[in-house]
Amino acid sequence: MNAKSSRVARGLVPRRLKKVATGGDGELKTDEEAPVANTPLVNLRTTLELFGLPGFKVDMYVERRIKDSKEVSGHRDELSTRKVLLNEALKTFVTDNYRKFIHTSKEIEHIEGDMSNLYNTLTHYSGALKKLQDMSFTSEIEDGNITQSMDNDTQDTKPHSTDLLGEVLEELGTLMFESKLDQAVTLITSVMDRINLSDPKKDNVIMAKQAIKGKLEQLIGLLSEATQSDVLKSSERRRYLNHIVQLGYPEKALRLFLQHRRSVLRASYGQIRSTGELTSYITDVSGIIFSTVAMAWIDFRRIFRQPARASAFYRWVIDELYAFDDTFTRLVFQSDSAFRVVCQCVHLAVLSCKVLEKQGMRFSFMLETLFYDALRAAFQSYSIAVRQTVSKSVKAENWEIEQAWVKQSVSSETAEKLSITKSARNLYDTVHQFILDMKLVLINPALFDPTVNDLLPLAISGIRSLFEDYLLAMTAASKSDMISDAQGMSIVANCYFLAEDLFPRIKKQLAGKVDMKRGLSNIAAFHDQLGKFYKAQRDFFFQQRGDVWVRDVIRWPANASAWYKEGGNSDAPVETPSPGFINFGKYLETLQSLAKSCLDAEVPRMQSRAVAEVLSLLRSDAQWSHAPEKFDTRAYRQLVLDMMFTKMAEGGSGHYLDSISRYIGEIVGQARKRLVNPGDASAVDEAWAVTIVDCMPEKSRLSLVSVGDNAAPDRPPAQLVLPARTPRTTRALSTMPSKPKSSSKDL
């Protein structure tokens, strides 16, 4: 592309654009005779036509040039040139038009600013001319023939001031007839100011005052009618009321002001369309009344400067609040709405009333006083309904206990699926919703002042009553003789669930809303009682159920045939477990599943004590006296003990052995005290720990002793818990020796 073409494309060289046309072969054909006029903005279409677009077509160009002798490189250079020219033209088009657009927009801004300044200047001139016209009327009355006629005692004819006053009155009448009330107020105010500066004892001044007073009353009537018009803008209405106050009728202006606001409220109420949702309707009604009051207060302070007149405004607001209370009571409190809906409606109403506090008015205490009795009655009814709901839930679960667990012999897995803890969750859900409802109103100090009513103590007592009723029902159920192990564990789990999980959440929910002096201390004290109740229930259940476990195990070996395989070679050891042994294995699995349900550090100790008593019975020779004489009872007995701990340690997750490991420091410590100081009575309070460790397999016993926390004495750990070492027959039954080795102590 040569320099001339570049300058032309960029618009740097002023010239007439050539008329461009393209032929069928895609060649550029120009007409020097057809000039194109220059325009302020570059024409994009003309620019494209200048370079053969959009008439240029690639297919036609290729078909035309396919037989041409020009080489491919020549065609490529030609197309590249066209491309470069087109890019430059497009850039020039965008740049020039953008610059011209920015320049034009700035000029428009300057013109708009000049027009605004001119309008303000004309407004000032118009106001100045109006004041000069008013001053001409009043100066004629003041400085004209009124004073001259008062000093001229010899003149018998009517003074010329009467004619001037008549002109003023005629002008006032014309302005009022044409509804130019603002100009009429300005004129009559100027005349009255001039008359008030004159001597009030002169007859002409008195006559002028009487004449002006009639027109003034007529003007006040017109202004009063104008303020009650529905089509009048708020700014115009406020200006007319200002005129009435300025003319010396503030009481009338206040009465008109409040009357109009009352009519606006009634009209707004009639425009509300109910959608079927009570909360939506209350939101609309509350928003209308309190937004109207807020706007009225703003206009009131603009119009009436005297603070003494605010009492009349407050009386009007109180009357409207009483009317709102009647509507609210009829729609909310006297309906069959749920307590949640009632609290939401009260919350919405009070929050809407809080809008007035931004304007310096506080009327929420009025709503609290108006709503108190009805809200208290609704709260008491709701409390009764909630307690009945919790009672029904407990009764339903008691029925489930009786039907699903007592009358049907279900396994421990089924019992876990039928966990009674769902009643505790149901209670928590009920109380949680109860708190959410009350947090809107009853326990919301930002909404209602809790120091002036007893709603907050009622709410706290209601929460406590729900828990007390539930815990009493659970206590009665836990002491039933028909209850099973799984049920008892679930009841204890309920107590723990409430004491350690749900109730702290409730405390956390209340902590940010309730003052410690206003009920939260009562909640904290009850939480302590709840913890004590949980511990008492846990100790009672495990002590009672531990006795039952021991009693059941004592009855199991009573049937000798159930523990041994009958028939076959009596000299050979038992190669396969008998049905009785399988039942014993199920018992061990039950112990393991119950151990999984242990909830805190003290529960496994209760189970460990019961297991120790069972092991002591299994180690007793009296329990094996029914065995055949040819059987190796010592080896078989040790096999039973090993299998018991094997099932507890390896059957499942081994949770029972892990729970014992957590207390092995204490267990080993008690065992050491017993061996080191056998005469110390205080060292024998955990004798069961020695029993349970002594009955363990050697591998498990050594692993437990190795994790003890107390310092080890000189003797090896194994000798601390076992006076004499004996062989442990933990091998398979087929490899168990028929005759054991001698030992210093019988197992």
XYZ file of C-alpha atoms in Angstrom:
747
model
C 0.000 0.000 0.000
C 1.501 3.315 -1.103
C 1.626 6.427 1.051
C -1.128 8.187 -0.836
C -3.580 5.329 -0.363
C -2.730 5.175 3.325
C -3.335 8.882 3.800
C -6.619 8.663 1.937
C -7.797 5.694 4.020
C -6.955 7.502 7.232
C -8.696 10.659 6.132
C -5.529 12.720 6.383
C -5.714 14.129 2.849
C -8.843 16.166 2.134
C -10.197 15.190 -1.239
C -13.364 14.094 -2.923
C -13.998 10.407 -2.479
C -14.214 8.606 -5.772
C -17.365 6.799 -6.697
C -16.544 3.138 -6.557
C -18.230 0.221 -8.244
C -17.229 -3.342 -8.777
C -17.632 -5.410 -11.830
C -18.572 -9.018 -12.117
C -14.946 -10.054 -12.019
C -14.250 -8.382 -8.701
C -12.102 -5.608 -10.230
C -12.191 -2.143 -8.734
C -13.698 0.374 -11.153
C -13.688 4.050 -10.216
C -15.421 6.995 -11.717
C -13.487 10.180 -11.440
C -16.486 12.173 -12.607
C -18.765 11.226 -9.651
C -17.585 12.967 -6.489
C -18.837 12.005 -3.022
C -19.480 14.875 -0.629
C -17.426 15.048 2.531
C -19.403 14.465 5.748
C -18.507 15.275 9.347
C -18.479 11.562 10.165
C -16.774 8.943 8.077
C -19.312 6.762 6.273
C -18.529 3.108 6.846
C -20.401 1.883 3.792
C -18.538 4.321 1.557
C -15.249 3.222 3.077
C -16.013 -0.427 2.409
C -17.032 0.314 -1.162
C -13.765 2.181 -1.608
C -11.881 -1.080 -1.160
C -14.245 -3.249 -3.152
C -16.471 -4.463 -0.309
C -19.079 -5.830 0.037
C -19.228 -6.329 -3.737
C -15.910 -8.197 -3.694
C -16.433 -11.989 -3.781
C -13.650 -14.515 -3.328
C -15.175 -17.227 -5.552
C -15.559 -14.884 -8.493
C -12.060 -13.546 -7.963
C -10.551 -17.046 -7.918
C -12.542 -18.130 -10.984
C -11.404 -15.020 -12.841
C -7.771 -15.342 -11.911
C -7.406 -19.112 -12.176
C -6.315 -18.866 -15.793
C -4.369 -15.686 -15.304
C -0.673 -15.760 -15.928
C -0.011 -13.935 -12.663
C 1.643 -16.114 -10.083
C 0.086 -17.111 -6.809
C 2.369 -14.799 -4.911
C 0.986 -11.879 -6.833
C -2.589 -12.766 -5.933
C -1.541 -13.210 -2.331
C 0.051 -9.778 -2.263
C -3.054 -8.223 -3.789
C -5.348 -9.824 -1.227
C -3.012 -8.841 1.616
C -3.098 -5.271 0.384
C -6.888 -5.305 0.355
C -6.894 -6.708 3.894
C -4.509 -4.056 5.226
C -6.482 -1.266 3.585
C -9.735 -2.561 5.056
C -8.268 -2.823 8.568
C -6.930 0.699 8.387
C -10.277 1.991 7.133
C -12.185 0.315 9.953
C -9.802 1.682 12.592
C -10.118 5.163 11.152
C -13.900 4.912 11.093
C -14.144 3.833 14.731
C -11.581 6.350 16.009
C -13.008 9.396 14.211
C -16.608 8.659 15.080
C -15.769 7.980 18.730
C -13.893 11.286 19.060
C -16.725 13.219 17.435
C -19.251 11.500 19.710
C -17.292 12.445 22.860
C -16.976 16.035 21.678
C -20.703 16.252 20.946
C -21.667 14.801 24.352
C -19.483 17.346 26.158
C -21.097 20.176 24.228
C -24.535 18.853 25.203
C -23.517 18.848 28.878
C -22.366 22.473 28.652
C -25.626 23.480 26.985
C -27.675 21.732 29.684
C -25.707 23.538 32.401
C -26.273 26.924 30.742
C -29.999 26.219 30.416
C -30.222 25.295 34.104
C -28.457 28.494 35.153
C -30.725 30.521 32.899
C -33.826 28.919 34.405
C -32.670 29.718 37.951
C -31.951 33.310 36.979
C -35.391 33.736 35.418
C -36.974 32.280 38.540
C -35.208 34.849 40.727
C -36.281 37.652 38.404
C -39.898 36.488 38.501
C -39.876 36.418 42.304
C -38.351 39.869 42.499
C -40.971 41.309 40.132
C -43.773 39.766 42.179
C -42.414 41.308 45.371
C -42.132 44.713 43.721
C -45.753 44.479 42.572
C -46.954 43.600 46.071
C -44.913 46.401 47.578
C -46.527 48.900 45.210
C -50.001 47.984 46.502
C -49.068 48.074 50.145
C -47.018 51.251 49.857
C -49.996 53.027 48.336
C -52.135 51.934 51.273
C -49.525 52.866 53.831
C -48.016 55.994 52.349
C -50.914 57.155 50.203
C -54.122 58.933 51.012
C -54.903 56.817 54.118
C -52.503 58.879 56.221
C -53.371 62.062 54.387
C -57.083 61.563 54.936
C -56.541 60.951 58.643
C -54.721 64.291 58.945
C -57.154 66.246 56.747
C -59.967 67.313 59.139
C -61.576 69.687 56.720
C -62.179 67.127 53.948
C -65.810 65.919 53.927
C -65.665 63.481 51.078
C -64.721 59.766 51.414
C -60.917 59.374 51.497
C -59.156 58.138 48.464
C -57.633 55.287 50.552
C -60.938 53.501 50.294
C -60.425 53.256 46.581
C -56.924 51.807 47.078
C -58.210 49.311 49.647
C -60.986 48.371 47.278
C -58.451 47.678 44.587
C -56.521 45.398 46.964
C -59.696 43.555 47.959
C -60.708 43.251 44.333
C -57.282 41.841 43.488
C -57.604 39.328 46.349
C -61.014 38.272 45.105
C -59.666 37.781 41.605
C -56.747 35.671 42.831
C -59.027 33.485 44.982
C -61.500 33.093 42.127
C -58.700 31.963 39.830
C -57.427 29.579 42.578
C -54.109 31.413 42.753
C -53.990 30.819 46.472
C -50.232 31.239 46.859
C -50.323 34.741 45.349
C -53.388 35.618 47.417
C -51.611 34.569 50.613
C -48.552 36.621 49.677
C -50.664 39.684 48.937
C -52.832 39.508 52.036
C -49.783 38.859 54.223
C -48.045 41.946 52.874
C -51.155 44.089 53.373
C -51.650 42.823 56.928
C -48.004 43.476 57.770
C -48.337 47.082 56.549
C -51.590 47.603 58.428
C -50.137 46.172 61.626
C -47.324 48.710 61.445
C -49.847 51.577 61.368
C -51.553 53.171 64.331
C -54.297 50.717 65.389
C -56.442 53.533 66.881
C -57.070 55.273 63.598
C -60.465 54.701 62.025
C -59.183 53.980 58.565
C -56.793 51.317 59.910
C -59.646 49.690 61.841
C -61.827 49.748 58.750
C -59.026 48.219 56.668
C -58.506 45.436 59.233
C -62.195 44.526 59.169
C -62.240 44.436 55.378
C -59.087 42.324 55.216
C -60.417 39.963 57.932
C -63.395 38.994 55.782
C -61.163 38.190 52.861
C -58.838 36.311 55.210
C -61.631 34.024 56.430
C -62.671 33.412 52.855
C -59.075 32.559 51.924
C -58.752 30.204 54.916
C -61.873 28.379 53.750
C -60.449 27.931 50.276
C -57.144 26.677 51.667
C -58.981 24.217 53.937
C -60.946 22.803 51.032
C -57.790 22.505 48.961
C -55.946 20.505 51.652
C -58.641 17.798 51.635
C -58.388 17.176 47.915
C -57.258 13.665 46.996
C -55.512 14.774 43.819
C -53.342 17.314 45.628
C -49.678 16.509 45.918
C -48.157 16.169 49.364
C -45.835 19.132 48.795
C -48.754 21.372 47.763
C -50.853 20.224 50.722
C -47.971 20.943 53.081
C -47.588 24.402 51.519
C -51.283 25.199 51.979
C -51.150 24.096 55.620
C -48.112 26.305 56.076
C -50.167 29.194 54.667
C -52.933 28.514 57.199
C -50.411 28.500 60.048
C -48.782 31.636 58.672
C -52.133 33.421 58.532
C -52.699 32.767 62.251
C -54.852 29.599 62.336
C -52.508 26.820 63.613
C -55.280 24.896 65.442
C -57.333 24.697 62.277
C -54.272 23.615 60.309
C -53.513 20.858 62.843
C -57.096 19.643 62.762
C -57.071 19.546 58.966
C -53.693 17.808 58.991
C -54.790 14.988 61.315
C -58.148 14.645 59.585
C -56.464 14.120 56.246
C -54.026 11.543 57.694
C -56.916 9.623 59.217
C -58.745 9.549 55.895
C -55.564 8.383 54.168
C -55.271 5.478 56.610
C -58.873 4.401 56.087
C -58.491 4.571 52.319
C -55.250 2.554 52.473
C -56.894 -0.135 54.601
C -59.599 -0.511 51.990
C -57.046 -1.066 49.230
C -55.421 -4.089 50.911
C -56.283 -7.345 49.180
C -56.029 -10.487 51.286
C -54.061 -13.352 49.722
C -55.106 -15.906 52.327
C -51.901 -15.610 54.386
C -52.441 -13.906 57.708
C -48.816 -12.853 58.115
C -48.850 -11.163 54.710
C -52.021 -9.264 55.565
C -50.660 -8.164 58.966
C -47.451 -7.049 57.269
C -49.413 -4.847 54.883
C -51.634 -3.379 57.615
C -48.699 -2.730 59.972
C -46.623 -1.201 57.219
C -49.436 1.152 56.235
C -50.226 2.466 59.705
C -46.682 2.958 60.947
C -45.292 4.301 57.687
C -48.198 6.761 57.585
C -47.475 7.807 61.168
C -43.764 8.210 60.381
C -44.434 10.383 57.329
C -47.046 12.355 59.250
C -44.516 13.044 61.999
C -42.006 14.333 59.455
C -44.595 16.658 57.902
C -45.815 17.697 61.351
C -42.377 18.916 62.375
C -42.026 20.805 59.100
C -45.352 22.605 59.487
C -45.801 23.096 63.241
C -42.804 24.493 65.024
C -44.326 24.669 68.496
C -43.481 21.571 70.617
C -46.644 22.078 72.658
C -48.775 20.987 69.713
C -47.093 17.549 69.619
C -49.465 16.321 72.349
C -52.372 16.484 69.905
C -50.361 14.459 67.406
C -49.546 11.834 70.065
C -53.218 11.543 70.987
C -54.025 10.887 67.355
C -51.317 8.177 67.162
C -52.648 6.470 70.308
C -56.171 6.462 68.886
C -54.889 4.828 65.723
C -52.977 2.242 67.764
C -56.161 1.317 69.616
C -57.943 0.921 66.293
C -55.056 -1.226 65.029
C -55.242 -3.351 68.184
C -58.936 -4.036 67.581
C -58.198 -5.192 64.047
C -55.176 -7.229 65.143
C -57.060 -8.949 67.964
C -59.928 -9.884 65.691
C -57.676 -11.279 62.969
C -54.931 -12.913 65.048
C -55.765 -13.581 68.678
C -59.426 -14.449 68.199
C -58.782 -16.727 65.231
C -57.715 -20.364 65.237
C -54.215 -19.536 64.079
C -51.258 -21.518 65.351
C -49.062 -20.024 68.044
C -46.239 -19.796 65.531
C -48.386 -17.607 63.285
C -49.459 -15.510 66.280
C -45.826 -14.888 67.258
C -44.899 -14.054 63.684
C -47.746 -11.547 63.425
C -46.829 -9.917 66.747
C -43.197 -9.816 65.693
C -44.055 -8.174 62.379
C -46.304 -5.610 64.041
C -43.729 -4.620 66.659
C -40.913 -4.458 64.111
C -43.043 -2.152 61.987
C -43.629 -0.018 65.065
C -39.858 0.118 65.637
C -39.614 2.202 62.471
C -40.977 5.142 64.458
C -37.936 5.068 66.747
C -35.819 6.364 63.868
C -37.983 9.503 63.978
C -37.640 9.899 67.740
C -40.985 8.294 68.664
C -41.283 5.145 70.765
C -44.689 3.481 70.785
C -43.665 -0.197 71.030
C -44.535 -0.130 74.733
C -48.089 0.658 73.676
C -48.254 -2.484 71.558
C -46.767 -4.514 74.402
C -49.480 -3.217 76.718
C -52.230 -3.830 74.179
C -51.042 -7.312 73.183
C -50.034 -8.564 76.629
C -53.233 -10.214 77.887
C -54.103 -11.836 74.578
C -50.521 -12.980 73.999
C -50.280 -14.456 77.488
C -53.504 -16.411 76.969
C -52.285 -17.679 73.590
C -48.963 -18.706 75.117
C -50.609 -20.670 77.911
C -52.861 -22.466 75.441
C -49.872 -23.295 73.292
C -47.900 -24.589 76.298
C -50.733 -26.954 77.161
C -50.887 -28.181 73.569
C -47.120 -28.761 73.454
C -47.142 -30.719 76.705
C -49.956 -32.851 75.371
C -47.933 -33.484 72.224
C -44.912 -34.617 74.230
C -47.125 -36.793 76.428
C -48.644 -38.461 73.371
C -45.178 -39.087 71.970
C -44.061 -40.782 75.171
C -47.235 -42.878 75.334
C -46.777 -43.929 71.734
C -43.222 -45.037 72.431
C -44.264 -46.876 75.562
C -46.699 -48.763 73.380
C -43.881 -49.436 70.928
C -41.740 -50.712 73.784
C -44.453 -53.095 74.843
C -45.327 -54.310 71.346
C -41.947 -54.388 69.633
C -39.559 -55.375 72.437
C -41.403 -57.031 75.272
C -43.911 -59.188 73.419
C -41.505 -59.929 70.581
C -38.085 -61.390 71.260
C -36.016 -59.149 69.023
C -32.271 -59.275 68.627
C -29.940 -56.525 69.746
C -29.536 -55.306 66.134
C -33.292 -54.851 65.816
C -33.396 -53.109 69.177
C -30.804 -50.621 67.991
C -32.907 -49.854 64.915
C -35.923 -49.304 67.173
C -33.944 -46.902 69.340
C -36.113 -45.033 71.788
C -33.933 -41.967 71.369
C -36.264 -40.745 68.657
C -38.585 -39.590 71.445
C -35.773 -37.395 72.721
C -35.290 -36.023 69.228
C -39.002 -35.437 68.982
C -38.865 -33.567 72.267
C -35.935 -31.495 71.051
C -37.705 -30.659 67.796
C -40.772 -29.598 69.766
C -38.782 -27.499 72.226
C -36.631 -26.063 69.445
C -39.720 -24.878 67.571
C -41.121 -23.675 70.883
C -38.006 -21.534 71.389
C -38.050 -20.261 67.819
C -41.639 -19.130 68.288
C -40.872 -17.483 71.614
C -37.646 -15.873 70.398
C -39.751 -13.744 68.106
C -41.655 -12.173 70.972
C -41.371 -13.583 74.483
C -37.610 -13.890 74.869
C -36.618 -11.060 72.573
C -35.519 -8.099 74.733
C -35.008 -6.039 71.589
C -38.710 -6.436 70.877
C -40.373 -6.423 74.292
C -38.904 -5.268 77.570
C -38.778 -8.447 79.693
C -38.578 -6.460 82.930
C -42.147 -5.190 82.732
C -44.009 -8.477 82.213
C -43.927 -12.113 83.256
C -43.870 -13.593 79.764
C -40.195 -14.527 79.977
C -40.500 -16.486 83.257
C -43.511 -18.233 81.771
C -41.488 -19.199 78.720
C -38.584 -20.537 80.783
C -40.972 -22.484 83.005
C -42.639 -23.878 79.902
C -39.333 -25.230 78.583
C -38.489 -26.770 81.920
C -41.932 -28.335 82.253
C -41.541 -30.054 78.898
C -38.289 -31.673 79.973
C -39.571 -32.593 83.407
C -42.655 -34.299 82.002
C -40.547 -36.238 79.564
C -37.960 -37.299 82.117
C -40.632 -38.433 84.560
C -42.131 -40.624 81.853
C -38.715 -42.059 81.020
C -38.035 -42.725 84.699
C -41.252 -44.682 85.042
C -40.419 -46.677 81.927
C -36.862 -47.473 83.037
C -38.035 -48.947 86.352
C -40.432 -51.361 84.704
C -39.679 -55.064 85.221
C -40.733 -55.776 81.648
C -38.096 -53.568 80.082
C -35.305 -55.172 78.082
C -31.606 -54.435 77.995
C -31.807 -52.537 74.720
C -34.682 -50.454 76.026
C -32.825 -49.577 79.180
C -29.755 -48.588 77.200
C -31.908 -46.404 74.980
C -33.525 -44.713 77.965
C -30.113 -43.959 79.422
C -29.078 -42.732 75.986
C -32.076 -40.415 76.035
C -31.011 -38.942 79.354
C -27.488 -38.445 78.063
C -28.791 -37.061 74.791
C -30.807 -34.428 76.623
C -28.197 -33.603 79.253
C -25.107 -33.442 77.057
C -26.348 -32.529 73.594
C -29.829 -31.101 73.221
C -30.147 -29.043 76.365
C -26.774 -27.265 75.891
C -27.956 -26.300 72.418
C -31.066 -24.818 73.945
C -28.933 -22.927 76.463
C -26.826 -21.587 73.605
C -29.931 -20.451 71.767
C -31.196 -18.656 74.847
C -27.858 -17.214 75.952
C -27.831 -14.477 73.346
C -31.422 -13.463 74.029
C -32.047 -13.913 77.747
C -30.347 -12.117 80.598
C -28.866 -14.348 83.290
C -30.970 -12.574 85.888
C -34.135 -13.003 83.866
C -34.404 -16.778 83.648
C -31.177 -18.149 82.209
C -29.879 -18.954 85.703
C -32.981 -21.078 86.146
C -32.136 -22.886 82.932
C -28.532 -23.424 84.064
C -29.672 -24.815 87.415
C -32.056 -27.156 85.681
C -29.259 -28.341 83.412
C -27.291 -29.367 86.492
C -30.327 -31.253 87.757
C -30.649 -32.888 84.368
C -27.054 -34.095 84.566
C -27.628 -35.551 88.017
C -30.770 -37.246 86.784
C -28.849 -38.778 83.912
C -26.168 -40.177 86.226
C -28.765 -41.555 88.617
C -30.650 -43.230 85.767
C -27.440 -44.665 84.377
C -26.275 -46.065 87.714
C -29.724 -47.454 88.476
C -30.070 -49.156 85.130
C -26.609 -50.702 84.984
C -26.728 -51.882 88.563
C -30.122 -53.449 87.981
C -29.259 -54.913 84.599
C -25.879 -56.133 85.827
C -27.634 -58.235 88.434
C -29.902 -59.607 85.736
C -26.929 -60.515 83.540
C -25.242 -62.397 86.365
C -28.463 -64.224 87.235
C -28.967 -65.265 83.630
C -25.419 -66.600 83.313
C -25.821 -68.588 86.515
C -28.853 -70.303 85.036
C -27.181 -71.149 81.726
C -24.728 -73.875 82.860
C -27.457 -75.556 84.927
C -28.284 -77.826 82.007
C -25.143 -79.921 81.640
C -26.189 -81.527 78.392
C -26.411 -78.118 76.728
C -22.696 -77.459 77.245
C -21.321 -80.718 75.905
C -21.809 -82.819 72.858
C -23.599 -86.017 73.730
C -22.627 -89.356 72.227
C -19.478 -90.292 70.392
C -16.134 -91.029 71.964
C -16.291 -89.704 75.503
C -12.511 -89.790 75.843
C -12.003 -87.400 72.929
C -12.274 -83.665 73.413
C -15.174 -81.693 72.040
C -14.414 -80.927 68.414
C -17.480 -78.866 67.551
C -19.332 -76.365 69.714
C -22.596 -77.545 71.159
C -25.873 -75.548 70.885
C -25.391 -74.410 74.435
C -21.941 -73.090 73.647
C -23.349 -71.244 70.652
C -25.945 -69.643 72.919
C -23.145 -68.607 75.215
C -21.421 -67.042 72.233
C -24.568 -65.068 71.484
C -24.519 -63.858 75.054
C -20.969 -62.648 74.574
C -22.014 -60.859 71.397
C -24.832 -59.243 73.363
C -22.292 -58.023 75.907
C -20.220 -56.583 73.085
C -23.201 -54.795 71.489
C -24.164 -53.364 74.863
C -20.607 -52.223 75.391
C -20.811 -50.295 72.121
C -23.701 -48.331 73.604
C -21.619 -47.174 76.564
C -21.897 -43.435 76.758
C -19.253 -42.111 79.132
C -16.307 -43.191 81.215
C -18.200 -44.758 84.087
C -20.548 -47.035 82.164
C -17.932 -49.697 81.188
C -16.926 -49.933 84.843
C -20.420 -51.087 85.721
C -20.333 -53.674 82.954
C -16.811 -54.742 83.863
C -17.914 -55.433 87.423
C -20.766 -57.623 86.173
C -18.449 -59.453 83.764
C -15.963 -60.032 86.570
C -18.667 -61.698 88.634
C -19.615 -63.884 85.672
C -15.968 -64.875 85.178
C -15.649 -65.748 88.837
C -18.594 -68.095 88.489
C -17.110 -69.692 85.386
C -13.817 -70.227 87.231
C -15.557 -71.899 90.137
C -15.324 -75.698 90.336
C -18.934 -75.853 91.497
C -20.127 -74.644 88.118
C -18.320 -77.546 86.404
C -19.243 -80.334 88.779
C -21.776 -81.684 86.323
C -19.133 -82.293 83.634
C -18.229 -85.893 82.744
C -15.305 -87.220 84.743
C -13.296 -88.131 81.680
C -13.448 -84.557 80.384
C -10.596 -82.189 81.101
C -12.707 -79.603 82.921
C -9.801 -77.281 83.646
C -8.798 -77.084 80.012
C -12.379 -76.794 78.848
C -13.041 -74.122 81.429
C -10.022 -72.160 80.305
C -11.153 -72.579 76.720
C -14.500 -71.026 77.622
C -12.759 -68.060 79.231
C -10.456 -67.620 76.246
C -13.356 -67.827 73.827
C -15.264 -65.281 75.873
C -12.514 -62.703 75.643
C -11.838 -63.625 72.043
C -15.417 -62.835 71.130
C -15.342 -59.615 73.125
C -12.038 -58.526 71.602
C -12.432 -59.814 68.047
C -16.169 -60.193 67.505
C -16.923 -56.999 65.662
C -14.870 -53.914 66.407
C -13.441 -55.058 69.729
C -15.046 -52.077 71.410
C -15.351 -53.835 74.755
C -11.635 -54.521 75.036
C -10.940 -50.941 74.009
C -13.264 -49.656 76.706
C -11.450 -51.755 79.301
C -8.124 -50.446 77.995
C -9.180 -46.915 78.851
C -9.354 -47.888 82.510
C -6.446 -50.308 82.651
C -4.299 -47.759 84.453
C -6.805 -47.679 87.273
C -7.329 -51.450 87.147
C -3.605 -52.258 87.300
C -3.147 -49.659 90.010
C -5.757 -51.344 92.182
C -4.202 -54.757 91.525
C -0.761 -53.498 92.543
C -2.140 -51.981 95.718
C -3.742 -55.277 96.604
C -0.546 -57.278 96.048
C 1.837 -54.769 97.611
C -0.334 -53.831 100.602
C -2.723 -56.726 101.198
C -3.661 -55.392 104.602
C -4.687 -51.957 103.321
C -8.488 -51.941 103.270
C -8.618 -48.892 101.014
C -6.668 -50.752 98.362
C -9.283 -53.482 97.912
C -12.208 -51.320 96.763
C -11.637 -52.390 93.153
C -10.975 -56.075 93.687
C -13.045 -56.947 90.659
C -10.316 -55.408 88.521
C -7.917 -58.139 89.622
C -10.498 -60.786 88.800
C -11.189 -59.588 85.289
C -7.494 -59.192 84.436
C -6.691 -62.592 85.912
C -9.309 -64.250 83.714
C -8.009 -62.752 80.491
C -5.874 -64.673 78.015
C -2.187 -64.098 78.574
C -1.683 -62.117 75.376
C -4.565 -59.768 76.113
C -3.574 -59.474 79.763
C 0.008 -58.504 79.001
C -1.102 -55.965 76.383
C -3.422 -54.345 78.890
C -0.882 -54.321 81.714
C 1.695 -52.684 79.424
C -0.465 -49.572 79.040
C -0.790 -48.944 82.781
C -0.091 -45.411 83.958
C 1.317 -46.171 87.424
C 4.977 -46.919 87.997
C 5.765 -50.661 87.813
C 7.263 -52.396 90.893
C 10.265 -54.691 90.774
C 8.262 -57.768 89.842
C 7.211 -58.406 86.254
C 3.735 -57.141 85.338
C 2.441 -60.658 84.724
C 3.266 -61.699 88.305
C 1.406 -58.709 89.668
C -1.923 -59.984 88.437
C -1.256 -63.739 88.384
C 0.533 -65.415 91.347
C 1.522 -68.519 89.382
C 1.929 -68.874 85.620
C -0.210 -71.551 83.954
C -0.379 -72.699 80.353
C -3.146 -71.077 78.348
C -4.956 -73.377 75.972
C -5.821 -70.907 73.282
C -5.131 -73.341 70.479
C -7.811 -75.031 68.428
C -9.943 -77.711 70.049
C -8.339 -80.464 68.002
C -4.899 -79.629 69.403
C -5.975 -79.158 73.020
C -4.056 -81.570 75.332
C -6.152 -84.156 77.165
C -4.110 -83.777 80.347
C -2.867 -80.382 81.507
C 0.464 -79.741 83.099
C 0.664 -79.345 86.828
C 0.305 -75.895 88.299
C 0.503 -74.375 91.721
C -3.020 -73.068 91.569
C -6.201 -74.411 90.087
C -7.997 -72.222 87.653
